[in-house]
PDB file of C-alpha atoms in Angstrom:
ATOM      1  CA  UNK A 875     -21.525  34.011 -32.704  1.00 57.00           C
ATOM      2  CA  UNK A 876     -22.322  30.762 -31.789  1.00 52.00           C
ATOM      3  CA  UNK A 877     -21.481  29.579 -28.287  1.00 54.00           C
ATOM      4  CA  UNK A 878     -19.209  26.939 -27.742  1.00 59.00           C
ATOM      5  CA  UNK A 879     -20.833  23.751 -26.352  1.00 65.00           C
ATOM      6  CA  UNK A 880     -19.665  22.880 -22.617  1.00 66.00           C
ATOM      7  CA  UNK A 881     -17.274  19.999 -22.268  1.00 69.00           C
ATOM      8  CA  UNK A 882     -18.454  17.023 -20.761  1.00 66.00           C
ATOM      9  CA  UNK A 883     -16.738  17.901 -17.355  1.00 69.00           C
ATOM     10  CA  UNK A 884     -17.971  21.342 -17.356  1.00 73.00           C
ATOM     11  CA  UNK A 885     -21.671  19.396 -17.761  1.00 72.00           C
ATOM     12  CA  UNK A 886     -20.718  17.522 -14.776  1.00 70.00           C
ATOM     13  CA  UNK A 887     -19.594  20.387 -12.577  1.00 70.00           C
ATOM     14  CA  UNK A 888     -22.631  22.195 -13.129  1.00 74.00           C
ATOM     15  CA  UNK A 889     -25.176  19.283 -13.020  1.00 76.00           C
ATOM     16  CA  UNK A 890     -27.504  19.099  -9.859  1.00 77.00           C
ATOM     17  CA  UNK A 891     -29.177  15.982 -10.551  1.00 81.00           C
ATOM     18  CA  UNK A 892     -27.593  13.098  -8.641  1.00 82.00           C
ATOM     19  CA  UNK A 893     -28.818  10.647 -11.144  1.00 85.00           C
ATOM     20  CA  UNK A 894     -27.399  12.416 -14.032  1.00 78.00           C
ATOM     21  CA  UNK A 895     -24.132  13.205 -12.172  1.00 75.00           C
ATOM     22  CA  UNK A 896     -23.914   9.407 -11.439  1.00 81.00           C
ATOM     23  CA  UNK A 897     -24.638   8.705 -15.159  1.00 79.00           C
ATOM     24  CA  UNK A 898     -21.821  10.967 -16.439  1.00 73.00           C
ATOM     25  CA  UNK A 899     -19.265   9.522 -13.717  1.00 75.00           C
ATOM     26  CA  UNK A 900     -20.264   6.017 -15.018  1.00 76.00           C
ATOM     27  CA  UNK A 901     -18.984   7.147 -18.439  1.00 73.00           C
ATOM     28  CA  UNK A 902     -15.480   7.895 -16.899  1.00 71.00           C
ATOM     29  CA  UNK A 903     -16.010  11.583 -16.856  1.00 74.00           C
ATOM     30  CA  UNK A 904     -13.719  13.246 -14.027  1.00 74.00           C
ATOM     31  CA  UNK A 905     -15.248  16.631 -12.915  1.00 73.00           C
ATOM     32  CA  UNK A 906     -11.820  17.732 -11.779  1.00 76.00           C
ATOM     33  CA  UNK A 907     -10.113  17.083 -14.980  1.00 80.00           C
ATOM     34  CA  UNK A 908      -7.862  19.780 -16.301  1.00 84.00           C
ATOM     35  CA  UNK A 909      -6.526  19.581 -19.979  1.00 85.00           C
ATOM     36  CA  UNK A 910      -2.959  20.534 -20.300  1.00 90.00           C
ATOM     37  CA  UNK A 911      -2.346  24.120 -21.151  1.00 91.00           C
ATOM     38  CA  UNK A 912       0.613  23.504 -23.434  1.00 92.00           C
ATOM     39  CA  UNK A 913      -0.946  20.907 -25.895  1.00 92.00           C
ATOM     40  CA  UNK A 914      -3.878  21.568 -27.688  1.00 91.00           C
ATOM     41  CA  UNK A 915      -4.455  18.114 -29.281  1.00 93.00           C
ATOM     42  CA  UNK A 916      -7.748  16.303 -28.534  1.00 93.00           C
ATOM     43  CA  UNK A 917      -6.190  12.724 -28.921  1.00 96.00           C
ATOM     44  CA  UNK A 918      -2.680  12.016 -28.161  1.00 96.00           C
ATOM     45  CA  UNK A 919      -1.353   8.701 -29.595  1.00 97.00           C
ATOM     46  CA  UNK A 920       1.767   7.680 -27.548  1.00 97.00           C
ATOM     47  CA  UNK A 921       2.495   4.395 -29.196  1.00 96.00           C
ATOM     48  CA  UNK A 922       1.600   1.651 -31.641  1.00 96.00           C
ATOM     49  CA  UNK A 923       2.580  -1.987 -30.894  1.00 96.00           C
ATOM     50  CA  UNK A 924       2.372  -5.501 -32.526  1.00 96.00           C
ATOM     51  CA  UNK A 925       2.198  -8.044 -29.457  1.00 96.00           C
ATOM     52  CA  UNK A 926       2.800 -11.678 -30.467  1.00 97.00           C
ATOM     53  CA  UNK A 927       1.409 -14.936 -28.642  1.00 96.00           C
ATOM     54  CA  UNK A 928       4.533 -16.927 -29.011  1.00 94.00           C
ATOM     55  CA  UNK A 929       7.260 -14.262 -28.756  1.00 94.00           C
ATOM     56  CA  UNK A 930       8.147 -12.028 -25.772  1.00 93.00           C
ATOM     57  CA  UNK A 931       9.670  -9.012 -27.760  1.00 94.00           C
ATOM     58  CA  UNK A 932       6.903  -6.622 -29.250  1.00 95.00           C
ATOM     59  CA  UNK A 933       7.444  -4.332 -31.996  1.00 95.00           C
ATOM     60  CA  UNK A 934       6.996  -0.806 -30.933  1.00 96.00           C
ATOM     61  CA  UNK A 935       6.367   2.697 -32.706  1.00 96.00           C
ATOM     62  CA  UNK A 936       6.409   5.836 -30.510  1.00 96.00           C
ATOM     63  CA  UNK A 937       4.854   9.194 -31.486  1.00 96.00           C
ATOM     64  CA  UNK A 938       6.565  11.710 -28.984  1.00 93.00           C
ATOM     65  CA  UNK A 939       7.690  13.825 -31.763  1.00 93.00           C
ATOM     66  CA  UNK A 940       7.673  14.556 -35.475  1.00 94.00           C
ATOM     67  CA  UNK A 941      10.890  12.662 -35.815  1.00 95.00           C
ATOM     68  CA  UNK A 942       9.520   9.710 -34.469  1.00 96.00           C
ATOM     69  CA  UNK A 943       6.416   9.767 -36.837  1.00 95.00           C
ATOM     70  CA  UNK A 944       8.991  10.217 -39.738  1.00 94.00           C
ATOM     71  CA  UNK A 945      10.987   7.144 -38.296  1.00 95.00           C
ATOM     72  CA  UNK A 946       7.814   5.144 -38.342  1.00 94.00           C
ATOM     73  CA  UNK A 947       8.160   4.767 -42.092  1.00 93.00           C
ATOM     74  CA  UNK A 948      11.835   4.010 -42.070  1.00 93.00           C
ATOM     75  CA  UNK A 949      11.705   1.402 -39.237  1.00 92.00           C
ATOM     76  CA  UNK A 950      10.258  -1.854 -40.402  1.00 94.00           C
ATOM     77  CA  UNK A 951       8.172  -4.020 -37.979  1.00 95.00           C
ATOM     78  CA  UNK A 952       9.277  -7.420 -38.297  1.00 94.00           C
ATOM     79  CA  UNK A 953       6.623 -10.065 -37.907  1.00 95.00           C
ATOM     80  CA  UNK A 954       7.451 -13.902 -38.402  1.00 96.00           C
ATOM     81  CA  UNK A 955       5.208 -15.780 -41.094  1.00 96.00           C
ATOM     82  CA  UNK A 956       2.317 -17.643 -39.657  1.00 96.00           C
ATOM     83  CA  UNK A 957       2.495 -16.022 -36.336  1.00 96.00           C
ATOM     84  CA  UNK A 958      -0.462 -15.084 -33.952  1.00 97.00           C
ATOM     85  CA  UNK A 959      -0.327 -11.144 -33.221  1.00 96.00           C
ATOM     86  CA  UNK A 960      -2.463  -8.367 -32.030  1.00 96.00           C
ATOM     87  CA  UNK A 961      -2.091  -4.561 -32.506  1.00 95.00           C
ATOM     88  CA  UNK A 962      -1.966  -2.216 -29.383  1.00 96.00           C
ATOM     89  CA  UNK A 963      -2.721   1.278 -29.316  1.00 96.00           C
ATOM     90  CA  UNK A 964      -1.779   3.581 -26.458  1.00 97.00           C
ATOM     91  CA  UNK A 965      -3.732   6.847 -26.194  1.00 97.00           C
ATOM     92  CA  UNK A 966      -5.110   9.540 -24.226  1.00 95.00           C
ATOM     93  CA  UNK A 967      -7.925  12.099 -24.842  1.00 95.00           C
ATOM     94  CA  UNK A 968      -7.556  15.619 -23.732  1.00 93.00           C
ATOM     95  CA  UNK A 969      -9.563  18.828 -23.170  1.00 90.00           C
ATOM     96  CA  UNK A 970     -13.103  17.414 -24.456  1.00 87.00           C
ATOM     97  CA  UNK A 971     -14.501  13.808 -25.004  1.00 88.00           C
ATOM     98  CA  UNK A 972     -13.935  12.285 -28.396  1.00 93.00           C
ATOM     99  CA  UNK A 973     -16.920  10.501 -30.086  1.00 93.00           C
ATOM    100  CA  UNK A 974     -16.282   7.593 -32.667  1.00 96.00           C
ATOM    101  CA  UNK A 975     -12.333   7.146 -32.152  1.00 97.00           C
ATOM    102  CA  UNK A 976     -11.234   5.040 -35.052  1.00 97.00           C
ATOM    103  CA  UNK A 977      -8.527   4.053 -37.313  1.00 96.00           C
ATOM    104  CA  UNK A 978      -8.499   3.822 -41.128  1.00 96.00           C
ATOM    105  CA  UNK A 979      -5.542   1.693 -42.305  1.00 95.00           C
ATOM    106  CA  UNK A 980      -4.234   0.566 -45.628  1.00 96.00           C
ATOM    107  CA  UNK A 981      -1.596  -1.867 -46.031  1.00 94.00           C
ATOM    108  CA  UNK A 982      -0.229  -2.585 -49.832  1.00 95.00           C
ATOM    109  CA  UNK A 983       2.545  -4.856 -51.604  1.00 92.00           C
ATOM    110  CA  UNK A 984       3.265  -4.795 -55.168  1.00 88.00           C
ATOM    111  CA  UNK A 985       0.196  -2.554 -56.029  1.00 87.00           C
ATOM    112  CA  UNK A 986      -2.341  -4.537 -54.073  1.00 92.00           C
ATOM    113  CA  UNK A 987      -4.001  -2.834 -51.291  1.00 94.00           C
ATOM    114  CA  UNK A 988      -6.254  -4.047 -48.226  1.00 93.00           C
ATOM    115  CA  UNK A 989      -7.929  -1.174 -46.534  1.00 95.00           C
ATOM    116  CA  UNK A 990      -9.497  -1.608 -42.757  1.00 94.00           C
ATOM    117  CA  UNK A 991     -11.236   0.531 -40.617  1.00 95.00           C
ATOM    118  CA  UNK A 992     -11.375  -0.251 -36.794  1.00 95.00           C
ATOM    119  CA  UNK A 993     -14.028   1.302 -34.316  1.00 95.00           C
ATOM    120  CA  UNK A 994     -12.289   2.069 -31.042  1.00 95.00           C
ATOM    121  CA  UNK A 995     -15.088   3.945 -29.368  1.00 94.00           C
ATOM    122  CA  UNK A 996     -16.102   7.116 -27.579  1.00 92.00           C
ATOM    123  CA  UNK A 997     -13.690   8.340 -24.670  1.00 92.00           C
ATOM    124  CA  UNK A 998     -13.997  11.210 -22.005  1.00 90.00           C
ATOM    125  CA  UNK A 999     -10.721  13.246 -21.461  1.00 91.00           C
ATOM    126  CA  UNK A1000      -8.124  11.892 -18.933  1.00 90.00           C
ATOM    127  CA  UNK A1001      -4.936  12.464 -17.642  1.00 90.00           C
ATOM    128  CA  UNK A1002      -4.019   8.603 -18.023  1.00 91.00           C
ATOM    129  CA  UNK A1003      -2.954   6.990 -21.225  1.00 95.00           C
ATOM    130  CA  UNK A1004      -4.887   3.610 -22.177  1.00 94.00           C
ATOM    131  CA  UNK A1005      -3.899   0.591 -24.208  1.00 96.00           C
ATOM    132  CA  UNK A1006      -6.512  -0.565 -26.656  1.00 96.00           C
ATOM    133  CA  UNK A1007      -5.935  -4.111 -28.139  1.00 95.00           C
ATOM    134  CA  UNK A1008      -6.948  -5.236 -31.543  1.00 94.00           C
ATOM    135  CA  UNK A1009      -8.756  -7.765 -31.887  1.00 93.00           C
ATOM    136  CA  UNK A1010     -10.069  -7.103 -28.342  1.00 91.00           C
ATOM    137  CA  UNK A1011     -10.356 -10.995 -28.017  1.00 93.00           C
ATOM    138  CA  UNK A1012      -8.434 -13.681 -29.841  1.00 94.00           C
ATOM    139  CA  UNK A1013      -5.414 -13.180 -32.337  1.00 96.00           C
ATOM    140  CA  UNK A1014      -4.658 -12.222 -36.179  1.00 94.00           C
ATOM    141  CA  UNK A1015      -2.403 -14.746 -37.998  1.00 94.00           C
ATOM    142  CA  UNK A1016       0.270 -13.218 -40.209  1.00 93.00           C
ATOM    143  CA  UNK A1017       0.344 -14.857 -43.655  1.00 93.00           C
ATOM    144  CA  UNK A1018       2.805 -17.476 -44.414  1.00 94.00           C
ATOM    145  CA  UNK A1019       4.600 -18.784 -47.525  1.00 93.00           C
ATOM    146  CA  UNK A1020       7.294 -17.486 -49.875  1.00 93.00           C
ATOM    147  CA  UNK A1021       4.804 -15.258 -51.862  1.00 91.00           C
ATOM    148  CA  UNK A1022       3.791 -13.333 -48.741  1.00 93.00           C
ATOM    149  CA  UNK A1023       7.048 -12.558 -47.129  1.00 94.00           C
ATOM    150  CA  UNK A1024       8.852  -9.252 -47.744  1.00 94.00           C
ATOM    151  CA  UNK A1025       8.186  -5.611 -47.066  1.00 95.00           C
ATOM    152  CA  UNK A1026       4.377  -4.202 -47.103  1.00 95.00           C
ATOM    153  CA  UNK A1027       3.720  -0.376 -47.038  1.00 96.00           C
ATOM    154  CA  UNK A1028       1.337   0.741 -44.599  1.00 95.00           C
ATOM    155  CA  UNK A1029      -0.555   4.115 -43.868  1.00 97.00           C
ATOM    156  CA  UNK A1030      -2.727   4.663 -40.659  1.00 96.00           C
ATOM    157  CA  UNK A1031      -4.887   7.464 -39.958  1.00 97.00           C
ATOM    158  CA  UNK A1032      -6.648   8.109 -36.496  1.00 97.00           C
ATOM    159  CA  UNK A1033      -9.777   9.757 -36.738  1.00 97.00           C
ATOM    160  CA  UNK A1034     -13.276  10.523 -35.143  1.00 97.00           C
ATOM    161  CA  UNK A1035     -16.931  11.073 -35.982  1.00 95.00           C
ATOM    162  CA  UNK A1036     -16.120  14.953 -36.815  1.00 94.00           C
ATOM    163  CA  UNK A1037     -13.191  13.700 -39.215  1.00 95.00           C
ATOM    164  CA  UNK A1038     -10.603  15.047 -37.203  1.00 96.00           C
ATOM    165  CA  UNK A1039      -7.087  13.679 -38.114  1.00 97.00           C
ATOM    166  CA  UNK A1040      -5.676  12.995 -34.920  1.00 97.00           C
ATOM    167  CA  UNK A1041      -2.321  11.171 -36.126  1.00 97.00           C
ATOM    168  CA  UNK A1042      -1.507  10.076 -39.865  1.00 97.00           C
ATOM    169  CA  UNK A1043       1.574   7.930 -40.151  1.00 96.00           C
ATOM    170  CA  UNK A1044       3.333   5.678 -42.621  1.00 96.00           C
ATOM    171  CA  UNK A1045       4.915   2.363 -41.617  1.00 96.00           C
ATOM    172  CA  UNK A1046       6.463  -0.567 -42.862  1.00 95.00           C
ATOM    173  CA  UNK A1047       5.581  -4.351 -42.031  1.00 94.00           C
ATOM    174  CA  UNK A1048       8.207  -7.074 -42.952  1.00 95.00           C
ATOM    175  CA  UNK A1049       7.054 -10.559 -42.964  1.00 95.00           C
ATOM    176  CA  UNK A1050      10.141 -12.952 -42.597  1.00 95.00           C
ATOM    177  CA  UNK A1051      10.975 -16.562 -41.860  1.00 95.00           C
ATOM    178  CA  UNK A1052      11.501 -15.314 -38.074  1.00 93.00           C
ATOM    179  CA  UNK A1053      11.083 -12.342 -35.931  1.00 87.00           C
ATOM    180  CA  UNK A1054      14.462 -10.439 -36.607  1.00 73.00           C
TER     181      UNK A1054
END
């Protein structure tokens, strides 16, 4: 039987070389981290939100339960045409580090689909949730004009280098003349 690789935290606890200890800590690895006993997930996505440059009410989807994940499909996130926006994902890594955390997304309207992949990076386990904004700098612009208004169906999948499916959900984006 193959032995399980030690977690980054176990490696840090057993490390004797001060330079290696400093390096592991610089990566954000906490030697005292303890993963939750009642939740085996490696990555927990708490919420997905659209944040706007000129509007102070973000559109938010939460993922505390299966009911929330099901609700995401039926609750359109409303975006004003031509507005500047960013996506924000709030998550935490549990138990062991995750490498190559990424989002694969597809958004489609009337048979035309656009696929995208956003690499978020590698993260050590932590008890704290952290937000990541996409794009990290600047804003994205929603399309504008009659032809772009309406409902878009989306699917988002959070994976890693080992192709683990941390969360997959369907959602609806509604581009309108105004925010609500």
